[in-house]
PDB file of C-alpha atoms in Angstrom:
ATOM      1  CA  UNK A   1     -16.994  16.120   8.417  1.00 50.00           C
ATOM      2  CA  UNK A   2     -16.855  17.075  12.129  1.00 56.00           C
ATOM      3  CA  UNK A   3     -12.599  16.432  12.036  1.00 55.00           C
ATOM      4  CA  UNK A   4     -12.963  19.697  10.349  1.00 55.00           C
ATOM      5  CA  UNK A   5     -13.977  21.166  13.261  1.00 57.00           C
ATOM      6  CA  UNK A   6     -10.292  20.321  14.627  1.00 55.00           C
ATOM      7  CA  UNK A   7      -8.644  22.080  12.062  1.00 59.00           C
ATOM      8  CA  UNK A   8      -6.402  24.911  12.692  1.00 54.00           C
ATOM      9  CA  UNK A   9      -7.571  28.214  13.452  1.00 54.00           C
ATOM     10  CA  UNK A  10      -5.048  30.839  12.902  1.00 60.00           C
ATOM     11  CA  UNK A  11      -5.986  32.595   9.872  1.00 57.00           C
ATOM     12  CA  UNK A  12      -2.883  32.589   8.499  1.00 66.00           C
ATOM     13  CA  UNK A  13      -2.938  28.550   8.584  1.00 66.00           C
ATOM     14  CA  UNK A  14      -5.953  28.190   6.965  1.00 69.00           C
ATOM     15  CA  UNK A  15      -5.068  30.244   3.946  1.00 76.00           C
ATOM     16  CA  UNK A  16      -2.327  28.304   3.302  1.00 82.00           C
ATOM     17  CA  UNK A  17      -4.409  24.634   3.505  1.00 86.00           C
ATOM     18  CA  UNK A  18      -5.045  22.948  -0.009  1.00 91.00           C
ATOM     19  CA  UNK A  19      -5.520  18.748  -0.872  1.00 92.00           C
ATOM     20  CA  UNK A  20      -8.145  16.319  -1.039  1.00 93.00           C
ATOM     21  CA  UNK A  21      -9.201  14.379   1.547  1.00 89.00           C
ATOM     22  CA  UNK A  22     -11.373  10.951   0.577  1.00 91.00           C
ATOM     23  CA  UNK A  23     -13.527   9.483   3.306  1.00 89.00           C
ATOM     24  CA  UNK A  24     -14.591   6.401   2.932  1.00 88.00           C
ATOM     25  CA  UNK A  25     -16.368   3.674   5.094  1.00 83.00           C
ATOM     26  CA  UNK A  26     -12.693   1.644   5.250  1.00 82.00           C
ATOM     27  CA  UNK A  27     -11.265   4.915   6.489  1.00 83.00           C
ATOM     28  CA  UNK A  28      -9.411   8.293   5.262  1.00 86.00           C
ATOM     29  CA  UNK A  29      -6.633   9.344   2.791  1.00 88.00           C
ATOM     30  CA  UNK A  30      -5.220  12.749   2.815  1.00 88.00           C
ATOM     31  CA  UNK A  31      -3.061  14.972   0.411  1.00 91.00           C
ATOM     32  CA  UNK A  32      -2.578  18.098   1.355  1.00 92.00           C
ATOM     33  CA  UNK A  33      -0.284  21.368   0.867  1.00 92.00           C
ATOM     34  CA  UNK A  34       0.329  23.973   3.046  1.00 89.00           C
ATOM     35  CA  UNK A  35       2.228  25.497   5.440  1.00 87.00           C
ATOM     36  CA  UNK A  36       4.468  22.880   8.204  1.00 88.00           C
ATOM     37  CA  UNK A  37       2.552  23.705  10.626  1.00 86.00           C
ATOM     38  CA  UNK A  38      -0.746  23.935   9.268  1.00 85.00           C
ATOM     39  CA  UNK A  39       0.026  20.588   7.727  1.00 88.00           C
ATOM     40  CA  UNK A  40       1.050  19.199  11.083  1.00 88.00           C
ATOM     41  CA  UNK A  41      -1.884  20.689  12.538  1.00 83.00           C
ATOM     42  CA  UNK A  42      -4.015  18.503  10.525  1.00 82.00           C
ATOM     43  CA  UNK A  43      -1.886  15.296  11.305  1.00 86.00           C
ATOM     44  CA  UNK A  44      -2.696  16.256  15.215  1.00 86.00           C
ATOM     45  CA  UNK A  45      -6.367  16.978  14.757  1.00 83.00           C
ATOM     46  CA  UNK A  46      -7.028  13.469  13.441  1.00 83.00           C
ATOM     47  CA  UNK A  47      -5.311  12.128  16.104  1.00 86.00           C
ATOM     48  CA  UNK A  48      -7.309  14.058  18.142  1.00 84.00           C
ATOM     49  CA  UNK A  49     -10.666  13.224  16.890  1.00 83.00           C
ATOM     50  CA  UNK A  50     -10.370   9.440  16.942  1.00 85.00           C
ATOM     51  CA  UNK A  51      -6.977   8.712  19.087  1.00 87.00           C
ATOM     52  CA  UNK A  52      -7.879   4.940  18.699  1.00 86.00           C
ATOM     53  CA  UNK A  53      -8.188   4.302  14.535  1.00 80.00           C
ATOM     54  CA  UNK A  54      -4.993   7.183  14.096  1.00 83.00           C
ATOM     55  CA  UNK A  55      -2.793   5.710  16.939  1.00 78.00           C
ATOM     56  CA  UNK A  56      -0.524   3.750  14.154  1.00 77.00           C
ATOM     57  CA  UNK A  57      -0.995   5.711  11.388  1.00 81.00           C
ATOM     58  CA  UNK A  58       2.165   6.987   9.618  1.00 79.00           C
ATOM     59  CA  UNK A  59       1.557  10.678   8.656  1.00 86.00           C
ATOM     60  CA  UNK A  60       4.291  11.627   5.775  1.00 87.00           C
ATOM     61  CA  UNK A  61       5.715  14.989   5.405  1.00 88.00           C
ATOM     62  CA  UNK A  62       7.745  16.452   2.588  1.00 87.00           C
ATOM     63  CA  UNK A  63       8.692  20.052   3.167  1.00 88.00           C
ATOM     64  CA  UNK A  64      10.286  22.300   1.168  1.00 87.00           C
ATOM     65  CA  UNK A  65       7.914  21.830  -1.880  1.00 85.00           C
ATOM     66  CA  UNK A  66       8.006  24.809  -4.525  1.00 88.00           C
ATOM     67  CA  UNK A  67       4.703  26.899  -4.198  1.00 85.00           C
ATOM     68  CA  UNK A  68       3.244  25.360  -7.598  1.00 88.00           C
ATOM     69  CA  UNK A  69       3.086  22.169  -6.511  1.00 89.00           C
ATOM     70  CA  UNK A  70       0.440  23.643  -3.775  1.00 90.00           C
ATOM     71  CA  UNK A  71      -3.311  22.442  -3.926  1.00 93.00           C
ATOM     72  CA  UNK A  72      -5.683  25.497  -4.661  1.00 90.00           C
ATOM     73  CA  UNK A  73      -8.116  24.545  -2.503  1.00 90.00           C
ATOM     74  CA  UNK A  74      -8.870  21.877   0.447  1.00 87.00           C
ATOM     75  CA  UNK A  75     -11.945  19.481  -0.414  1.00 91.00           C
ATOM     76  CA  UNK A  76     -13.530  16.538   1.301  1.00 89.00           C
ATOM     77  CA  UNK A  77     -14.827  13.855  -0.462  1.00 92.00           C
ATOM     78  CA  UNK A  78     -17.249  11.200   0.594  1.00 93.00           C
ATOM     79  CA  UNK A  79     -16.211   7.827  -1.828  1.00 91.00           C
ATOM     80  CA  UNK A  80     -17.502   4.182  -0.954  1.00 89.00           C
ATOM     81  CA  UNK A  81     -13.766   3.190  -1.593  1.00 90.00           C
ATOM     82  CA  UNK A  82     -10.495   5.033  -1.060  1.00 91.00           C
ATOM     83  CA  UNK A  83      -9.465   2.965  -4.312  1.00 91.00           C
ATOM     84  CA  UNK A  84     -11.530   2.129  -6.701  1.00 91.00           C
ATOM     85  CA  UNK A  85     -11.969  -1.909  -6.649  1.00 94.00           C
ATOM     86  CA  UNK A  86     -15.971  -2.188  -7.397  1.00 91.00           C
ATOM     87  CA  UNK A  87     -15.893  -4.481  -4.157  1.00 90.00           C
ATOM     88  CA  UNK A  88     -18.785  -4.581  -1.651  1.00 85.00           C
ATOM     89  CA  UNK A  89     -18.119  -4.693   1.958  1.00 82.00           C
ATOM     90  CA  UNK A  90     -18.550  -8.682   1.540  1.00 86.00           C
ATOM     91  CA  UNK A  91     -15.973  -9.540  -1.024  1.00 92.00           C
ATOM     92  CA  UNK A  92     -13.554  -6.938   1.559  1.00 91.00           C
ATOM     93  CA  UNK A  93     -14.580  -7.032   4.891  1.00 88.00           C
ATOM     94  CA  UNK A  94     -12.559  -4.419   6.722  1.00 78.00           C
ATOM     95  CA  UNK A  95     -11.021  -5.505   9.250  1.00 82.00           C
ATOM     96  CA  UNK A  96      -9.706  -8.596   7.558  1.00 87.00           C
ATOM     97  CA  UNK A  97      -6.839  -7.319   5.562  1.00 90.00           C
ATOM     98  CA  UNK A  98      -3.399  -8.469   6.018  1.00 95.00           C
ATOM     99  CA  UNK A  99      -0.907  -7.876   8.470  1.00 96.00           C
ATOM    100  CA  UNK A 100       1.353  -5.159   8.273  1.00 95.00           C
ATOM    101  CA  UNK A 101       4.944  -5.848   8.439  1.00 97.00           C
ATOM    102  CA  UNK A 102       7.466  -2.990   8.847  1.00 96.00           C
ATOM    103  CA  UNK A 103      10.465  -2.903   6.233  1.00 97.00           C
ATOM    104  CA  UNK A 104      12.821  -4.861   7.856  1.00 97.00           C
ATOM    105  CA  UNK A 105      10.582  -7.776   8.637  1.00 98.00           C
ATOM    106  CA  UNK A 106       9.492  -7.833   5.049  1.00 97.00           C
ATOM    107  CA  UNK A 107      12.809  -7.727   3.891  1.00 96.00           C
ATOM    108  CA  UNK A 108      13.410 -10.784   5.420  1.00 96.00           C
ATOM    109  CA  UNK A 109      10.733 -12.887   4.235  1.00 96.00           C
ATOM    110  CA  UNK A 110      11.001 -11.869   0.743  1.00 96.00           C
ATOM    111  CA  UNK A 111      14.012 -14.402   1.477  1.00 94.00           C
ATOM    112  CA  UNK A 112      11.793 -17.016   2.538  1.00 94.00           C
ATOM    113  CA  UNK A 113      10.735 -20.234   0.856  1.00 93.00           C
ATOM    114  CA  UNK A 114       7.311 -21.260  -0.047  1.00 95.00           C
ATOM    115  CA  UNK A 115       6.389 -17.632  -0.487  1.00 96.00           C
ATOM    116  CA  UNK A 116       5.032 -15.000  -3.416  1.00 97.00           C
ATOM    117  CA  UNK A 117       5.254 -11.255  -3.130  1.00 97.00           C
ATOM    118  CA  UNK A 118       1.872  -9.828  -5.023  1.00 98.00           C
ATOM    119  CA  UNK A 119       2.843  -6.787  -6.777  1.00 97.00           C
ATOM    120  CA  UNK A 120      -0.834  -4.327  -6.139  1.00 97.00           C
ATOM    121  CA  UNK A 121       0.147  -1.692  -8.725  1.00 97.00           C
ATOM    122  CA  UNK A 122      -0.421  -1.035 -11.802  1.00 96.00           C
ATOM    123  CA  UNK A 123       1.454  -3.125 -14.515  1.00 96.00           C
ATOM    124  CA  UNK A 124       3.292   0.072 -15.946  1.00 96.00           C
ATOM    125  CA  UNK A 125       4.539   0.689 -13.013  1.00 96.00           C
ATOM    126  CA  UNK A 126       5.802  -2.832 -12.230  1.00 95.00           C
ATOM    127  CA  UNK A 127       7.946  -2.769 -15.395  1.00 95.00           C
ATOM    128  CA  UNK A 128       9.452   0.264 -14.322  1.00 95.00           C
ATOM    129  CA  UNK A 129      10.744  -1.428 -10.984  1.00 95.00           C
ATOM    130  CA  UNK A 130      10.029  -4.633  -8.340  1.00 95.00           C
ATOM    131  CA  UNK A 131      10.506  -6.761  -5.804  1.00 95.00           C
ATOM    132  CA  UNK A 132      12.749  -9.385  -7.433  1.00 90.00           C
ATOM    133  CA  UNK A 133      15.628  -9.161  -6.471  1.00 88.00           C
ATOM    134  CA  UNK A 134      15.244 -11.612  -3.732  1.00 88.00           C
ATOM    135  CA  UNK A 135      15.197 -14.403  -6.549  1.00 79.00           C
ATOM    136  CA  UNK A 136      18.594 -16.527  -6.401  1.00 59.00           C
ATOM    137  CA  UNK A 137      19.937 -18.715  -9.026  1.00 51.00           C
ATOM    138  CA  UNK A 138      23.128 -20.756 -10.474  1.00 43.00           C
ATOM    139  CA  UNK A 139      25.882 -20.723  -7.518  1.00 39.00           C
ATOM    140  CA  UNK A 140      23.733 -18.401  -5.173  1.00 41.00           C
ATOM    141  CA  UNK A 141      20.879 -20.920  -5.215  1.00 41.00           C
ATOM    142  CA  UNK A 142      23.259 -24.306  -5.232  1.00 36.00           C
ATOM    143  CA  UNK A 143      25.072 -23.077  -1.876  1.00 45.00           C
ATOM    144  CA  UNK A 144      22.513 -22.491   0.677  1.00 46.00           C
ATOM    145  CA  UNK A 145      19.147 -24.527  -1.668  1.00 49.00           C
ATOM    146  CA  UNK A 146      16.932 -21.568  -1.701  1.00 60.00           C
ATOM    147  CA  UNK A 147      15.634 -19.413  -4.664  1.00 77.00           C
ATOM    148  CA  UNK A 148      13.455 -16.273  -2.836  1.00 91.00           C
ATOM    149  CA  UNK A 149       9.785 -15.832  -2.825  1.00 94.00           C
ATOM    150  CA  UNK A 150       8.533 -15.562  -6.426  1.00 94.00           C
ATOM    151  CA  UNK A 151       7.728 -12.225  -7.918  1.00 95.00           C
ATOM    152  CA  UNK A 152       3.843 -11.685  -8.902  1.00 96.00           C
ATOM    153  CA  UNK A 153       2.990  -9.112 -11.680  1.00 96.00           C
ATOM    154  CA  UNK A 154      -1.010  -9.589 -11.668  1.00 97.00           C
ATOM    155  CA  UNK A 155      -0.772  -6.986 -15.063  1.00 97.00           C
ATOM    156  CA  UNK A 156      -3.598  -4.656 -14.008  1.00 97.00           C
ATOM    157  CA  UNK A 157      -4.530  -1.877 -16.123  1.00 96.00           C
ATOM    158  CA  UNK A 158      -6.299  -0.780 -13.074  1.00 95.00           C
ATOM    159  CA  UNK A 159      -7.425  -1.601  -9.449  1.00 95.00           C
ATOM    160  CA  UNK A 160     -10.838  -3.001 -10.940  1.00 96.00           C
ATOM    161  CA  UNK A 161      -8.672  -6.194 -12.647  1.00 97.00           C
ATOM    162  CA  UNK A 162      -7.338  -7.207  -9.277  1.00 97.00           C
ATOM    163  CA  UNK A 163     -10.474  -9.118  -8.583  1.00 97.00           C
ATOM    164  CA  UNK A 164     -11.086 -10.876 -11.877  1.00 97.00           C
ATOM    165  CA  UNK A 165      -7.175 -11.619 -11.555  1.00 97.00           C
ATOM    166  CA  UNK A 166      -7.673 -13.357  -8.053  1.00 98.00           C
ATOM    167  CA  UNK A 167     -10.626 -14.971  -9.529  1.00 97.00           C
ATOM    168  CA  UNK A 168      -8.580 -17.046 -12.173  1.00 97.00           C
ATOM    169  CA  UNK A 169      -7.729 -20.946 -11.176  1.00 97.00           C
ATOM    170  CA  UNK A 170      -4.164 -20.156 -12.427  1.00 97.00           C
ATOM    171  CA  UNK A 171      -3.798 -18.022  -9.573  1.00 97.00           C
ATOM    172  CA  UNK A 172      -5.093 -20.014  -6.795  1.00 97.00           C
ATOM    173  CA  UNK A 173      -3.007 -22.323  -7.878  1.00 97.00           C
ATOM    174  CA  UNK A 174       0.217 -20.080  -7.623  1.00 96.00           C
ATOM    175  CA  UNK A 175      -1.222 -18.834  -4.214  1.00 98.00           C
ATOM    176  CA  UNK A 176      -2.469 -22.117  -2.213  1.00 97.00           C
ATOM    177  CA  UNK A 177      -0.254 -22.909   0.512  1.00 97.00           C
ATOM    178  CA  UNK A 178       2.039 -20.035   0.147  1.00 97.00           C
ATOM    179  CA  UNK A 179       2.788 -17.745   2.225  1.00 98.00           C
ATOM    180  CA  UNK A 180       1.635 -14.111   0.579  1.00 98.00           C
ATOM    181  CA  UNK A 181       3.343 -11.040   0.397  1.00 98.00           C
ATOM    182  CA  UNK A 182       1.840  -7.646  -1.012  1.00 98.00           C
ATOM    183  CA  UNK A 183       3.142  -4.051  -0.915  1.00 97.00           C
ATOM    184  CA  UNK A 184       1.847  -1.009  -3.510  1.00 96.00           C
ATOM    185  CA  UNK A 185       3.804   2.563  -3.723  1.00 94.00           C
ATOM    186  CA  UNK A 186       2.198   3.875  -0.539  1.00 91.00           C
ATOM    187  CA  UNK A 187       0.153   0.965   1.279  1.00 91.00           C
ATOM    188  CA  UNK A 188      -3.054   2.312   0.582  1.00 91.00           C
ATOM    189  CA  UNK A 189      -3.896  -0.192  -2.462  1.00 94.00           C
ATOM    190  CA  UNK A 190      -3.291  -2.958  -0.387  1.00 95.00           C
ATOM    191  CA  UNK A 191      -6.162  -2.028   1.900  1.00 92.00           C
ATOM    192  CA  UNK A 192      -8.947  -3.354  -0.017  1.00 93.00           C
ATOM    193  CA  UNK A 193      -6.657  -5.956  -2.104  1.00 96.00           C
ATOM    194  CA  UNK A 194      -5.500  -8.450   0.827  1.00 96.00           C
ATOM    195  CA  UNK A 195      -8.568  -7.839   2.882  1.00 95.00           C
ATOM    196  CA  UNK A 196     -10.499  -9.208  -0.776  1.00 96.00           C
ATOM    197  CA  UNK A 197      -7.708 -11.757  -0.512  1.00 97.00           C
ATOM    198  CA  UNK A 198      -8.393 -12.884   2.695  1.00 96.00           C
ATOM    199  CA  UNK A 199     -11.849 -13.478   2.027  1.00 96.00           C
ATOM    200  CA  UNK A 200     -11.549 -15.566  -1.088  1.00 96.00           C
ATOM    201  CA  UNK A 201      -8.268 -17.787  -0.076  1.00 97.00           C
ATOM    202  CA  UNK A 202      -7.669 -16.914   3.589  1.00 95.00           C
ATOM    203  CA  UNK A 203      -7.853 -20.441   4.514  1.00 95.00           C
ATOM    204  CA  UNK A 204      -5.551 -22.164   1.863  1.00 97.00           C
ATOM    205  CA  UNK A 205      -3.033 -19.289   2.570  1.00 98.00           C
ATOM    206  CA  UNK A 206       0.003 -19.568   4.940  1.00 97.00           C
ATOM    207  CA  UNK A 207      -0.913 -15.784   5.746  1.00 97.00           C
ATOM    208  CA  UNK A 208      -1.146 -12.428   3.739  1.00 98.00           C
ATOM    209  CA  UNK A 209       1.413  -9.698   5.102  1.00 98.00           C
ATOM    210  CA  UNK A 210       1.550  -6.373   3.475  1.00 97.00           C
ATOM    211  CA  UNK A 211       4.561  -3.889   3.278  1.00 97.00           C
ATOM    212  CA  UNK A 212       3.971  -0.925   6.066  1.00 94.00           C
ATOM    213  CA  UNK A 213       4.419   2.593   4.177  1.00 92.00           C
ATOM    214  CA  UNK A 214       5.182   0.259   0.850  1.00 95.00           C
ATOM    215  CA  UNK A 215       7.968   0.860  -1.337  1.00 96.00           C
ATOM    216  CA  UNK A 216       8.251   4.535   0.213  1.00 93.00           C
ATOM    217  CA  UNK A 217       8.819   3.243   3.469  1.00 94.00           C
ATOM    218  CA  UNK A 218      10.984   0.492   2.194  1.00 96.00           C
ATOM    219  CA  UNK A 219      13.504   2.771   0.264  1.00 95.00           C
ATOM    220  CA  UNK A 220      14.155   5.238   3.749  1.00 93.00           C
ATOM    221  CA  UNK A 221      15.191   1.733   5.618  1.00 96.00           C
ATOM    222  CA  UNK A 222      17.195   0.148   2.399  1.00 96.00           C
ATOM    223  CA  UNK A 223      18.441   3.592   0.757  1.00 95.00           C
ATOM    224  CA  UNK A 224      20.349   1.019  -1.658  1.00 94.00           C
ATOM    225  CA  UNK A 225      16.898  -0.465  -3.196  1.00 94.00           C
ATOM    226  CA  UNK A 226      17.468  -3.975  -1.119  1.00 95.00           C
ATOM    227  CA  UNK A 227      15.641  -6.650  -2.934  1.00 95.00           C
ATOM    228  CA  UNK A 228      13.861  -3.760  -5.205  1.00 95.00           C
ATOM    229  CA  UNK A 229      14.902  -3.493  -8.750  1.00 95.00           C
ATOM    230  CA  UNK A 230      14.316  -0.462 -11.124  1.00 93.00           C
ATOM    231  CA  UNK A 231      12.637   2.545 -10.048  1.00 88.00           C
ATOM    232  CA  UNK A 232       9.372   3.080  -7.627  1.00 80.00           C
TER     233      UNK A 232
END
């Protein structure tokens, strides 16, 4: 991978570097441990080596990490998907996933009528906490007429069921004419899962917007859980 090539060259650095880093043809995803400023150094040499596709990419650092929570070694891997959806480059063409909407904006529209927020985890991790608290009823929904955008648990087991899920009639029917909401723990899932949207229902959509930095980013702008209820 010729990004390597950018890394960090004080020895001291280097020894510290651990993580995976998947490569795939949709782009790259990085965990790594190390040192702050070996870590930091890797987070400037992408930006470096293609200023263009890192320009908006949100790097995330947690310091202060105990030392067994360190990678043992640093490894690239080469994947035809940065998550696993079994979808070829037609059912997902990159460059057609949704548009990314900071925090606050999607905070807002989860208020919106004539909308559904698509939940792109896992099911166990849904029914440990969502976006539903948007959802108004009794006096809340008699004073102002409006109810939220509706919560959507698609149940997946894994990524792999998103695309028999989207597949179903019932859905489309939930979907058409809506405007569509997605988010996932990190962003990452939502990649390949609105760009797949796009290309099966992009037209009977009122557009597919998914959450910037997901429920991580979410939680640093509403440190009270806004419309999110349970635990990420």
């Amino acid at each position: 991978c010729d990004v390597l090539g950018a890394l960090p060259t004080s020895s001291d650095d280097l020894a510290t570097l651990g993580g995976r880093m998947r490569v795939a043809p949709e782009g790259v995803n990085c965990t790594v441990s190390g040192s702050a400023s070996a870590v930091r150094s890797i987070a400037a040499a992408l930006s470096r080596f293609d200023p263009v596709a890192f320009e908006s990419t949100e790097f995330k650092y947690v310091d202060g990490l105990p030392a067994d929570r360190a990678f043992k070694d640093l490894r690239v891997l080469p994947v035809k998907e940065l998550v696993h959806y079994g979808l070829g480059e037609g059912d997902a063409p990159l460059g057609r996933g949704g548009t990314h909407v900071d925090p606050r904006e999607f905070h807002g529209a989860l208020a919106e009528e004539e909308t559904v927020v698509v939940d792109v985890r896992n099911h166990y991790e849904a029914a440990l906490g969502r976006f539903d608290g948007q959802r108004r009823s009794g006096a809340a929904q008699v004073a102002d007429g409006a109810v939220g955008a509706e919560y959507i648990d698609p149940l997946m087991r894994k990524s792999t069921d998103f695309p028999s899920w989207l597949a179903k009639p019932e859905t489309a029917e939930r979907l058409r004419g809506k405007k569509v909401l997605m988010y996932c723990t990190g962003g990452v899932r939502c990649e390949r899962a609105s760009a797949h949207l796009a290309a099966k229902m992009g037209d009977e959509v009122r557009g597919i917007y998914q959450l910037k930095g997901g429920v991580e980013a979410y939680f640093r702008e509403f440190p009270d859980g806004g419309h999110f209820r349970g635990k990420n």
